[in-house]
Every structure is written in C-alpha cells, then in structure tokens.
Coordinates of C-alpha atoms in Angstrom, one line a residue:
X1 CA -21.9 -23.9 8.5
X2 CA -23.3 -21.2 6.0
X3 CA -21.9 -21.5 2.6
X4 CA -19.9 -18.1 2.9
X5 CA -19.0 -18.3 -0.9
X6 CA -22.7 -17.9 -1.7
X7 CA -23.1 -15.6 0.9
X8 CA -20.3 -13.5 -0.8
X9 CA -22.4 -13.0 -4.3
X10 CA -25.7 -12.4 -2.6
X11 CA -24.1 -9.6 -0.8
X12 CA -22.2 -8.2 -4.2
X13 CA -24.3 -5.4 -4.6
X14 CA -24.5 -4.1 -1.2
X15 CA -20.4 -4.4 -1.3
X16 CA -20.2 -2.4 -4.5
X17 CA -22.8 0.1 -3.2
X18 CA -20.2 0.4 -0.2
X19 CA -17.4 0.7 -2.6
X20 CA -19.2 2.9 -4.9
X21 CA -19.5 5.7 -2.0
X22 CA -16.2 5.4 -0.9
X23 CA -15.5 6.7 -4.1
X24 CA -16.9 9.2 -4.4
X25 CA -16.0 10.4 -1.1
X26 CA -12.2 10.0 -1.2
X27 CA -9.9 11.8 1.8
X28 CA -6.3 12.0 1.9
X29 CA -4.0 10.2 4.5
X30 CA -5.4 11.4 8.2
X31 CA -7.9 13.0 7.1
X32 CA -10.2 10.0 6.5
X33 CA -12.6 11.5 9.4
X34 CA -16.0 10.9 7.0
X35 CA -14.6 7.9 5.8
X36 CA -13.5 6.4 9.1
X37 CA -17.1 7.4 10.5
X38 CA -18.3 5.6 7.6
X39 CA -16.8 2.3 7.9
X40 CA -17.7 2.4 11.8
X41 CA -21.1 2.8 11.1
X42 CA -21.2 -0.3 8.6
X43 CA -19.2 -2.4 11.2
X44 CA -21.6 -1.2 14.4
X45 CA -24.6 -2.3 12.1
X46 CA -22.9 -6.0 12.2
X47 CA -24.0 -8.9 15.0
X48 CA -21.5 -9.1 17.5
X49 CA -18.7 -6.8 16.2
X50 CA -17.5 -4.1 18.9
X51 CA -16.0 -1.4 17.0
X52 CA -12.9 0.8 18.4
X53 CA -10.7 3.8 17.4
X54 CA -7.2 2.7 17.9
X55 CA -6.5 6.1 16.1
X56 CA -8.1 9.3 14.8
X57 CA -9.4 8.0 11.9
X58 CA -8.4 4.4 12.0
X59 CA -11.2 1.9 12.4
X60 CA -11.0 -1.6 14.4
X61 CA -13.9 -4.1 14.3
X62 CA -13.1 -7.0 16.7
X63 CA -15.7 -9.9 16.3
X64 CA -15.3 -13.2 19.1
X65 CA -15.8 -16.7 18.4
X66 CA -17.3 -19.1 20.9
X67 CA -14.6 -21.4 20.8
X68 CA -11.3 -21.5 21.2
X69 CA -8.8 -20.3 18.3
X70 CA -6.0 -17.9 17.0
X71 CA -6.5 -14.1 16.7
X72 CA -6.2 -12.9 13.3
X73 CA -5.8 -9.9 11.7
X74 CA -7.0 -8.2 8.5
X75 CA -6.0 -4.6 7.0
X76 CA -7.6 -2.9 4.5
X77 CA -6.1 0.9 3.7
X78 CA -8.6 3.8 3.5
X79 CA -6.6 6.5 2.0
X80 CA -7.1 8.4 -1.6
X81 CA -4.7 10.5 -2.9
X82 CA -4.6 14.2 -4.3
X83 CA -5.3 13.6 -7.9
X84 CA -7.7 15.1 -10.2
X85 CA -10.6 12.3 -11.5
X86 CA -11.0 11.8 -14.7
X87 CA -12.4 8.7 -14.7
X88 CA -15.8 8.3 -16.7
X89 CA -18.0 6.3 -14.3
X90 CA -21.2 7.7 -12.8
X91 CA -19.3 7.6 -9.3
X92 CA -17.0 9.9 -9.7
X93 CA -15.2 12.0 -6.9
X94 CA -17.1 14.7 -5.4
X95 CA -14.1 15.8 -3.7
X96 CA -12.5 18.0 -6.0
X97 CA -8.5 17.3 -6.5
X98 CA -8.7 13.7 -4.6
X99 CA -9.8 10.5 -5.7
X100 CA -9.2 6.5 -5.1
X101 CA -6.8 5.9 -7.7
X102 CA -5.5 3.0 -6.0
X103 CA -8.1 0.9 -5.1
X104 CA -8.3 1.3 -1.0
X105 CA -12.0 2.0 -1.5
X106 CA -12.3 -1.5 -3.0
X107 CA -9.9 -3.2 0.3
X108 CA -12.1 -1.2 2.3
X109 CA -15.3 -2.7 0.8
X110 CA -14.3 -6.3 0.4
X111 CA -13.3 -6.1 4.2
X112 CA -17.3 -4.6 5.5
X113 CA -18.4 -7.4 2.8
X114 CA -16.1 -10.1 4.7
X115 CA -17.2 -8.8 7.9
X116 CA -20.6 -9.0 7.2
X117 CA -20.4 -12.4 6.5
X118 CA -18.7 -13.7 9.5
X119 CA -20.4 -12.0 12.1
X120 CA -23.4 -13.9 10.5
X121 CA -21.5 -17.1 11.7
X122 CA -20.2 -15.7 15.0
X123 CA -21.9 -18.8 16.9
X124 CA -19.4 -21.2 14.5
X125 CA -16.2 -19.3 14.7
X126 CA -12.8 -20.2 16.5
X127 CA -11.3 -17.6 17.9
X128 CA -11.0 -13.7 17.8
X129 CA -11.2 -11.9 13.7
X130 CA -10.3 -7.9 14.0
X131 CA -10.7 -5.9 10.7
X132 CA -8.3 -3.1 10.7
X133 CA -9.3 -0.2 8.2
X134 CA -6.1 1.9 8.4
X135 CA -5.8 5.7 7.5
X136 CA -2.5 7.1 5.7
X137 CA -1.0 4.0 3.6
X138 CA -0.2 6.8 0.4
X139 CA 1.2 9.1 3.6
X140 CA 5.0 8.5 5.0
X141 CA 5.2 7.4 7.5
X142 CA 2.4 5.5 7.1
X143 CA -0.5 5.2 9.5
X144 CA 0.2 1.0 10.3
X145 CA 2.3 2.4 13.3
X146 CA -0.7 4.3 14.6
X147 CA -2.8 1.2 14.2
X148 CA 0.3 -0.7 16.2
X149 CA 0.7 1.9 18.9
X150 CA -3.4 2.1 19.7
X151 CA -3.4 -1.8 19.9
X152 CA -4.5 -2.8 16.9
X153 CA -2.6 -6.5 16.7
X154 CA -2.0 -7.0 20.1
X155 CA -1.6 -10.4 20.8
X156 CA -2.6 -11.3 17.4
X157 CA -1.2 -14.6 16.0
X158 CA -1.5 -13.4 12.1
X159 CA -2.2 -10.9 9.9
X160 CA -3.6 -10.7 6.2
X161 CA -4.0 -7.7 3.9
X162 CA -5.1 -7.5 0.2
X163 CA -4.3 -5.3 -3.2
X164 CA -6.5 -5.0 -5.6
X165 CA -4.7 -5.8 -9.5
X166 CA -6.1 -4.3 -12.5
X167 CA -3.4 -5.8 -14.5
X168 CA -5.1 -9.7 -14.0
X169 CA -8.5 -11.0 -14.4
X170 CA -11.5 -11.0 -11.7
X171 CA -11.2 -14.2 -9.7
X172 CA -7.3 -14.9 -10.3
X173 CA -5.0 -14.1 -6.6
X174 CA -1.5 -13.3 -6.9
X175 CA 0.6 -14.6 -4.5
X176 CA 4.4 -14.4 -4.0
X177 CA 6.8 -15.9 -0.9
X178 CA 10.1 -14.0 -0.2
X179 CA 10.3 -9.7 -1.1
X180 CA 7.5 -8.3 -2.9
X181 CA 7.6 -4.9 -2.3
X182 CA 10.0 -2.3 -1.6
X183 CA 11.8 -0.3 1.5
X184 CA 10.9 3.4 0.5
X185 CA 13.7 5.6 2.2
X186 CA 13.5 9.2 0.6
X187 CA 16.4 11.5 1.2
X188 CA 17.7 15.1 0.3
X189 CA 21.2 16.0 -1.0
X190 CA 22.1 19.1 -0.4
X191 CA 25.0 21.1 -2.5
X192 CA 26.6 24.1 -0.8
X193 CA 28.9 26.7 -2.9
X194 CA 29.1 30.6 -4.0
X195 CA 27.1 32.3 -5.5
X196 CA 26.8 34.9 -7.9
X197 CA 26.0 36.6 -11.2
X198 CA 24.6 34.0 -14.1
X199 CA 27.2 36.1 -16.1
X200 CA 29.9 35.4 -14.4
X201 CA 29.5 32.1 -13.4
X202 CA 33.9 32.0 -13.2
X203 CA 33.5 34.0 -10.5
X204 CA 30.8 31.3 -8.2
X205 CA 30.8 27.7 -7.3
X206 CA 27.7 26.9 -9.5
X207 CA 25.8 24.6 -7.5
X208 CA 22.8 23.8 -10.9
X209 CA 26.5 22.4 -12.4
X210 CA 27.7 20.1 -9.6
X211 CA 23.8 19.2 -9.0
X212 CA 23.9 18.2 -12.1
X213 CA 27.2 16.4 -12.0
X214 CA 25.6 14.9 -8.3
X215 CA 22.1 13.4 -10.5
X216 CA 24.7 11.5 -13.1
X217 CA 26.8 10.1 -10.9
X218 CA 24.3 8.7 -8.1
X219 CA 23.0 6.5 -11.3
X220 CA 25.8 4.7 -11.0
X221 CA 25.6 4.0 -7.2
X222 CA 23.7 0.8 -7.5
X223 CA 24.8 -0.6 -10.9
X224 CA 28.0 -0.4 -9.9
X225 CA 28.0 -1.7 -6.5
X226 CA 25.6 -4.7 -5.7
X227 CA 24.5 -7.2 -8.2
X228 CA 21.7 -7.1 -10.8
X229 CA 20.2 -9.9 -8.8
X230 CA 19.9 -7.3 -5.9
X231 CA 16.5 -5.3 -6.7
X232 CA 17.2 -1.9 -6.0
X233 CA 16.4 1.7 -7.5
X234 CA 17.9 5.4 -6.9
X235 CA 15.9 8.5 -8.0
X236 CA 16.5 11.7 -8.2
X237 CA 12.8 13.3 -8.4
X238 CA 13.3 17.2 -6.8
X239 CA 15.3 20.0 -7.3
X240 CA 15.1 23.6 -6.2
X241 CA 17.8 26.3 -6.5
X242 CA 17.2 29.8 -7.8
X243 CA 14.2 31.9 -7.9
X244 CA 15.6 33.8 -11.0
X245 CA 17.3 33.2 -14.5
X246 CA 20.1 35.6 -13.7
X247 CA 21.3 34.0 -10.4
X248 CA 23.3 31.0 -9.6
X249 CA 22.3 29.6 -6.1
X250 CA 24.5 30.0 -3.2
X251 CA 22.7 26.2 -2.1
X252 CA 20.7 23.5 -4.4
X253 CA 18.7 20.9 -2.9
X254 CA 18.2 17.6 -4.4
X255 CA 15.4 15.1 -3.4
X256 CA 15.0 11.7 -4.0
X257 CA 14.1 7.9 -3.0
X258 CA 15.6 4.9 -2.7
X259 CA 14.1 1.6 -3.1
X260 CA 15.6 -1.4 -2.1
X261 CA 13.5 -5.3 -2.4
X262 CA 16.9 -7.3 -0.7
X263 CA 17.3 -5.6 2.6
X264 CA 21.2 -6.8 2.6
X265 CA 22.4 -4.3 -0.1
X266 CA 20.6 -0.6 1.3
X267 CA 23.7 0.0 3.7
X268 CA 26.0 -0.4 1.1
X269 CA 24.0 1.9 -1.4
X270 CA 23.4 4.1 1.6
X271 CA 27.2 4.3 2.2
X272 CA 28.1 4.8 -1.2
X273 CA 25.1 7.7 -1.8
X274 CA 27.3 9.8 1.1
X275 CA 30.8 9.1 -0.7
X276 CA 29.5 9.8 -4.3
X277 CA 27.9 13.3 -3.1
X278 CA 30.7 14.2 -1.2
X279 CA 33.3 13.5 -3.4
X280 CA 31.6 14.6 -6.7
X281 CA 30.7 18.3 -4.6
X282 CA 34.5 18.2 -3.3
X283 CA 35.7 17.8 -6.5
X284 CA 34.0 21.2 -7.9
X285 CA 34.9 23.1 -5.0
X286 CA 31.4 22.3 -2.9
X287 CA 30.3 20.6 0.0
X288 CA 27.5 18.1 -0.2
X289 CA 25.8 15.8 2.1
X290 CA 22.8 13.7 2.2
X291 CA 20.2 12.8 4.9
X292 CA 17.9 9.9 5.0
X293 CA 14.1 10.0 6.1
X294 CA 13.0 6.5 6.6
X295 CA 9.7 5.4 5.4
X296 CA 8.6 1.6 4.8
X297 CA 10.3 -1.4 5.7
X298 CA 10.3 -4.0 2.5
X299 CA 7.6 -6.0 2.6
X300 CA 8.6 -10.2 3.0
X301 CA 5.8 -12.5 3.0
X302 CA 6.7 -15.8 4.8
X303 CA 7.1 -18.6 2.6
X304 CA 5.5 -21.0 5.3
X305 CA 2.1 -18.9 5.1
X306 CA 2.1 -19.4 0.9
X307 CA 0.7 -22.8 1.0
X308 CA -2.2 -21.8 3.2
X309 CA -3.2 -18.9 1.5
X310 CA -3.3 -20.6 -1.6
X311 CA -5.2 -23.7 0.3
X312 CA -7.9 -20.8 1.0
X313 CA -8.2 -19.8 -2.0
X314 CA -8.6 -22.9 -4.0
X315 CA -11.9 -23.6 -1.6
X316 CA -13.9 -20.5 -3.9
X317 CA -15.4 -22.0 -6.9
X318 CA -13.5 -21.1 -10.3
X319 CA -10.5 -19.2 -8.5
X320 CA -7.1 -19.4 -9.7
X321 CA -3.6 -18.3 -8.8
X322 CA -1.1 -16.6 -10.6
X323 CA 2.3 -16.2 -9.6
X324 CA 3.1 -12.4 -8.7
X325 CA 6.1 -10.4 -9.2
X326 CA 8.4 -8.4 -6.9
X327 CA 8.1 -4.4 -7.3
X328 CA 9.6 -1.1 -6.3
X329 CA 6.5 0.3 -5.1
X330 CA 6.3 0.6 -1.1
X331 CA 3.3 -0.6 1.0
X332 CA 3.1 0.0 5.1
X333 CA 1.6 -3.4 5.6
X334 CA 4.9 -3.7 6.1
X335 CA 5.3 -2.8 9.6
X336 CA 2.8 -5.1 10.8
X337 CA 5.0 -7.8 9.6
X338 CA 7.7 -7.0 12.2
X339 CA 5.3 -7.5 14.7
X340 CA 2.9 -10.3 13.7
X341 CA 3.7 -13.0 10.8
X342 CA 1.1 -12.2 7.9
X343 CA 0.8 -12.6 4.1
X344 CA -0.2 -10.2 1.6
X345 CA -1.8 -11.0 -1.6
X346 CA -3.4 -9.5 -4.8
X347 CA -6.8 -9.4 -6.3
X348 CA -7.5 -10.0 -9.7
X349 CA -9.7 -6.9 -10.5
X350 CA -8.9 -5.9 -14.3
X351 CA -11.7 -4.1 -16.4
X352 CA -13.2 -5.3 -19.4
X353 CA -14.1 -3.8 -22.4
X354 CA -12.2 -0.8 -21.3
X355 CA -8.1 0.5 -21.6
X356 CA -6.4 -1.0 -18.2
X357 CA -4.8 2.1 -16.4
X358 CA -2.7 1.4 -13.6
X359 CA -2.7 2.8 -10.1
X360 CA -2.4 6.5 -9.4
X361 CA -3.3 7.2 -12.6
X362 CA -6.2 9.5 -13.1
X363 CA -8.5 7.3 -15.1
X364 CA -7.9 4.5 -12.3
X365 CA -10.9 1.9 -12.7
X366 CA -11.6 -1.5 -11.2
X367 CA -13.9 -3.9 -12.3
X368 CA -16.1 -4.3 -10.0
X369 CA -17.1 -8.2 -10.2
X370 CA -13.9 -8.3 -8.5
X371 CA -15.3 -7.3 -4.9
X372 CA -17.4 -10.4 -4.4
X373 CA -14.8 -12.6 -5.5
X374 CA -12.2 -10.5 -3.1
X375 CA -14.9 -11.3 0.1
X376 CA -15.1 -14.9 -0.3
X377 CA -11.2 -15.2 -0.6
X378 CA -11.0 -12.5 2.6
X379 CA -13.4 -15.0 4.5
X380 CA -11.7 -18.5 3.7
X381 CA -8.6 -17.3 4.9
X382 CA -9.6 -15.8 7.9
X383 CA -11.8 -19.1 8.6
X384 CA -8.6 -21.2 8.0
X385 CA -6.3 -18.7 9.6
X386 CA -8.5 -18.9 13.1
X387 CA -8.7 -22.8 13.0
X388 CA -12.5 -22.6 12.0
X389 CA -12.8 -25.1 9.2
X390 CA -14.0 -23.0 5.7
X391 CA -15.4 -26.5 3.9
X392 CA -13.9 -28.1 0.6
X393 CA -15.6 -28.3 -2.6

C-alpha cells in the first residue's frame, strides 16, 4: 500500500495552491457557484471519483473500493463570510466585503488533498469514501440538510468532518467525546405598548424602557434556573424601535440567541424566556412575547468513535493530541449526526511568528504547514473508518 503520509507532504504545495485560491475567491453561504464548480473540477480530474450535485452548490465526490467495506463520509464547509479582509498575505480576497475568515477554504483543501490521495489507492480500498463539500455552514439553517435531502449520506455507516485551530500548533488534533459545540436557536422578543411624544413619555407605555427592563432581566434566565454545570448562554444582540429622537415606539423588537451545550436544560430556559418577557412587559403595562427560529442541533461526538480517531491519528509521524474544550459556537455538522454516527475533530493550524487572531475576525490567518498534516490525518481515518488497514509506524 502507498505510504499515504508521504504522499500527503509531496502533494503540500499543490494543497496550499488549492487553498490559496479559495481564498481569494471567497462566496457567501449559497452562493458558492464558482467555488462549487471549482472543487468539481479538482475532484473530476481524480482516478475513479464520480462527482455529483446533491445541491446547487454542494459538491459530492464518491470514490469505490474493490472490496468489500463500510461507506464513509467526510464534510468539509465551503462558505466565507461577509467581512472585509484585512489580512496582509499576498492572497488576499478579491471579492470585496467577503473573505474566509474561518478557515473552510483550508477544510475544503485538506479534503481535494485527501481525495487525491486515495483515489491513487482506489485498487486497495475497502469500501465506498464520499467527500462532501457543503455550501452554507456560516448560513442558518445551514446547508447539511440540503446535503441530507439530495443524498448525500445515504446509507452511509460514518461520518467525519474537520476544523481548522489557530489557537494550537500545526500537527496537534483536538479531540473531545460528549458536547462540543452548541444548539444555536435565535429568537425575537417583541414589546407592544403606546406610543407617543418623547416629552411626554407619562402619557405612553414606553416600550425603549420595558425593552430595557426585558434585556436585564433575561440575564437572569439561565443563572438562575439550571446549574453552572449546564453550559448555556442568552444574548440579547438586536434592537430596533424608533426612527426619530422625539418619538417613543408604539412596538420594540428585540433579537437574540440562545446557546445551549446540554440539550436537557433548553426547554426549561425556553419556558422561562416566555414567562420573564411576559411578566416583566405585563408589569409596565405591555404585552410581550417571544418566538423561536431553530437553527443547529448541539453537536455530540460519540465517545465510542474517540479511541479510533485518536488510533488514526497516532499512525502520522510526530502528531499529537490535545484535549479540546466544549464551546458556544454552533456548527451544522451537526445534523449529519442525527442521521449517521460521526466524529468531529480540530486541526492544529496556529501561525508563527505572527499575532494569533481567531475566527471571523478580519485578520484571520492559518498557517499553512497545517494542510499537509490535516490530509494525512483526513486519510488514516477514512482508511481505518472503511476497514482498509492505514499501516503502523
């Protein structure tokens, strides 16, 4: 069998050269069409890959084995979102007002790199491998259920995704069993009273006041009624009333999110988010009431699937992995999850010699050294994951 760790840092340039121009041609969530014809190029270039569109600009490369074996899965995102670069690399954005500062160009790269590899070993492989390069992760809800309704993991066994950290060194994998990232519900309260002259406010029911008293007292909602040990987060992050300084809104609309890690506590802060606006509108002489839009389920990775991730990973020469942490931040991988069991894991990609700035920030950066790394990791575990045997040491 070909030695697909050395085939990973032969075929490090041509991955950043991939990464490198999805850079600097970022596209928001569905509207990937450049990128998505991109990718499908790359992949129809590949022995033995049959590429699909399960959706408009999602990308499915499907490559068969000549024996016998699991069908597995791997996502990489595709989306950039609408920020200004201001990054200082010679690859900047040439899409003015959007950029990759999260790092999907990178997942998207590691998985043509991956790909690459294996269809080289087609005549070895177990099984069925599909590379899924999703549109809209950044966009709510996310474009995983478009990948799910167009038949992405049909009959798939397992799935594996990928996200790249700038915040731990190239060649270290963070993995975590249990919650590791958030449900991202967003809502909007809105506050109903009279309204009137700003000079007379005696004479209104000031909705700016009771919002006000509304955005204090939701604080409350979940350090007050489930544990500290329950992850969980309320914020308030919108607010429009009146179009003028002399005018107190007859209605104010509030906007928000709530993320929850431990799935067992959101109906309780969901019930308590309806009494608290009610009441605290009720009690100044309003009416209030809040609706939910759902977005991403929490995202659980299988404690059963840790040890043979990690098995993978110990296989590339010099890799290490670091325990990672639970956060508030959503991610649509999600969904697959509640169709196929899968684990998701992170990739050591911070920059040297340079300030570490962390996703959706402007002056996002990788280092790129981590690529390489990231497609020799992506291609052990698919190898394991199929029942292909990926060699020891």
């Amino acid at each position: 069998m070909e030695d697909y760790r050395k085939r990973a840092e032969e075929l490090e340039d041509t991955v950043i050269e991939w990464y490198q121009w999805l850079h600097r041609h970022p596209e928001l969530g569905y509207r990937e069409q450049e990128t998505a014809d991109f990718i499908a190029a790359q992949l129809s270039a590949m022995d033995g890959i049959e590429v699909t569109r399960p959706c408009e600009t999602g990308v499915l490369g499907i490559l068969r084995g000549v024996r016998p074996g699991r069908i597995v899965a791997f996502r990489a995102d595709i989306d950039a979102l609408p920020i200004e670069e201001l990054a200082e690399v010679p690859y900047r954005s040439e899409h003015p007002g959007v950029m990759h500062a999260c790092g999907h160009d990178g997942h998207a790269a590691m998985l043509l790199g991956a790909a690459k590899i294996l269809s080289g070993m087609r005549r070895e492989l177990a099984g069925e491998i599909r590379f899924l390069f999703q549109p809209a992760e950044e966009v709510q809800p996310g474009g995983s259920n478009q990948m799910i309704r167009g038949g992405a993991v049909d009959g798939a066994n397992l799935i594996f995704g990928a996200h790249l950290d700038v915040l731990h060194p190239v060649n270290s994998f963070g993995l975590l069993a249990g919650p590791l990232m958030a449900s991202t519900a967003s809502f909007e309260i809105e506050i109903e009273g009279k309204g009137g002259h700003a000079a007379f406010p005696y004479q209104t029911v000031d909705t700016v006041y009771i919002a006000a008293k509304v955005i204090e007292s939701v604080q409350g909602v979940v350090t007050r009624n489930v544990s500290a040990t329950n992850r969980a987060i309320v914020t308030i992050t919108q607010m429009q009333g009146s179009t003028a300084s002399n005018i107190i809104p007859a209605k104010v609309t509030l906007g928000g999110t709530l993320r929850v890690l431990d799935e067992e506590c959101e109906e309780i802060i969901r019930k308590r988010l309806a009494e608290v606006v009610e009441g605290t509108c009720s009690t100044w002489g309003a009416v209030g009431k809040i609706t939910f839009s759902e977005g991403q389920n929490a995202l659980i990775n299988p404690r059963k699937l840790l040890h043979q991730v990690e098995a993978s990973i110990w296989k590339c020469p010099g890799a290490v992995v670091y325990e990672d942490q639970p956060v508030l931040g959503g991610e649509d991988f999600a969904s697959y999850l509640k169709k196929v069991p899968g684990f998701y894991y992170k990739v050591g990609a911070k920059p040297e010699h340079t300030e570490v700035y962390p996703h959706h920030n402007a002056r996002f950066v990788i280092n790129q050294k981590a690529l390489a790394k990231g497609v020799a990791v992506c291609v052990s575990v698919l190898l394991d994951a199929t029942g292909t045997v990926s060699g020891e040491e």
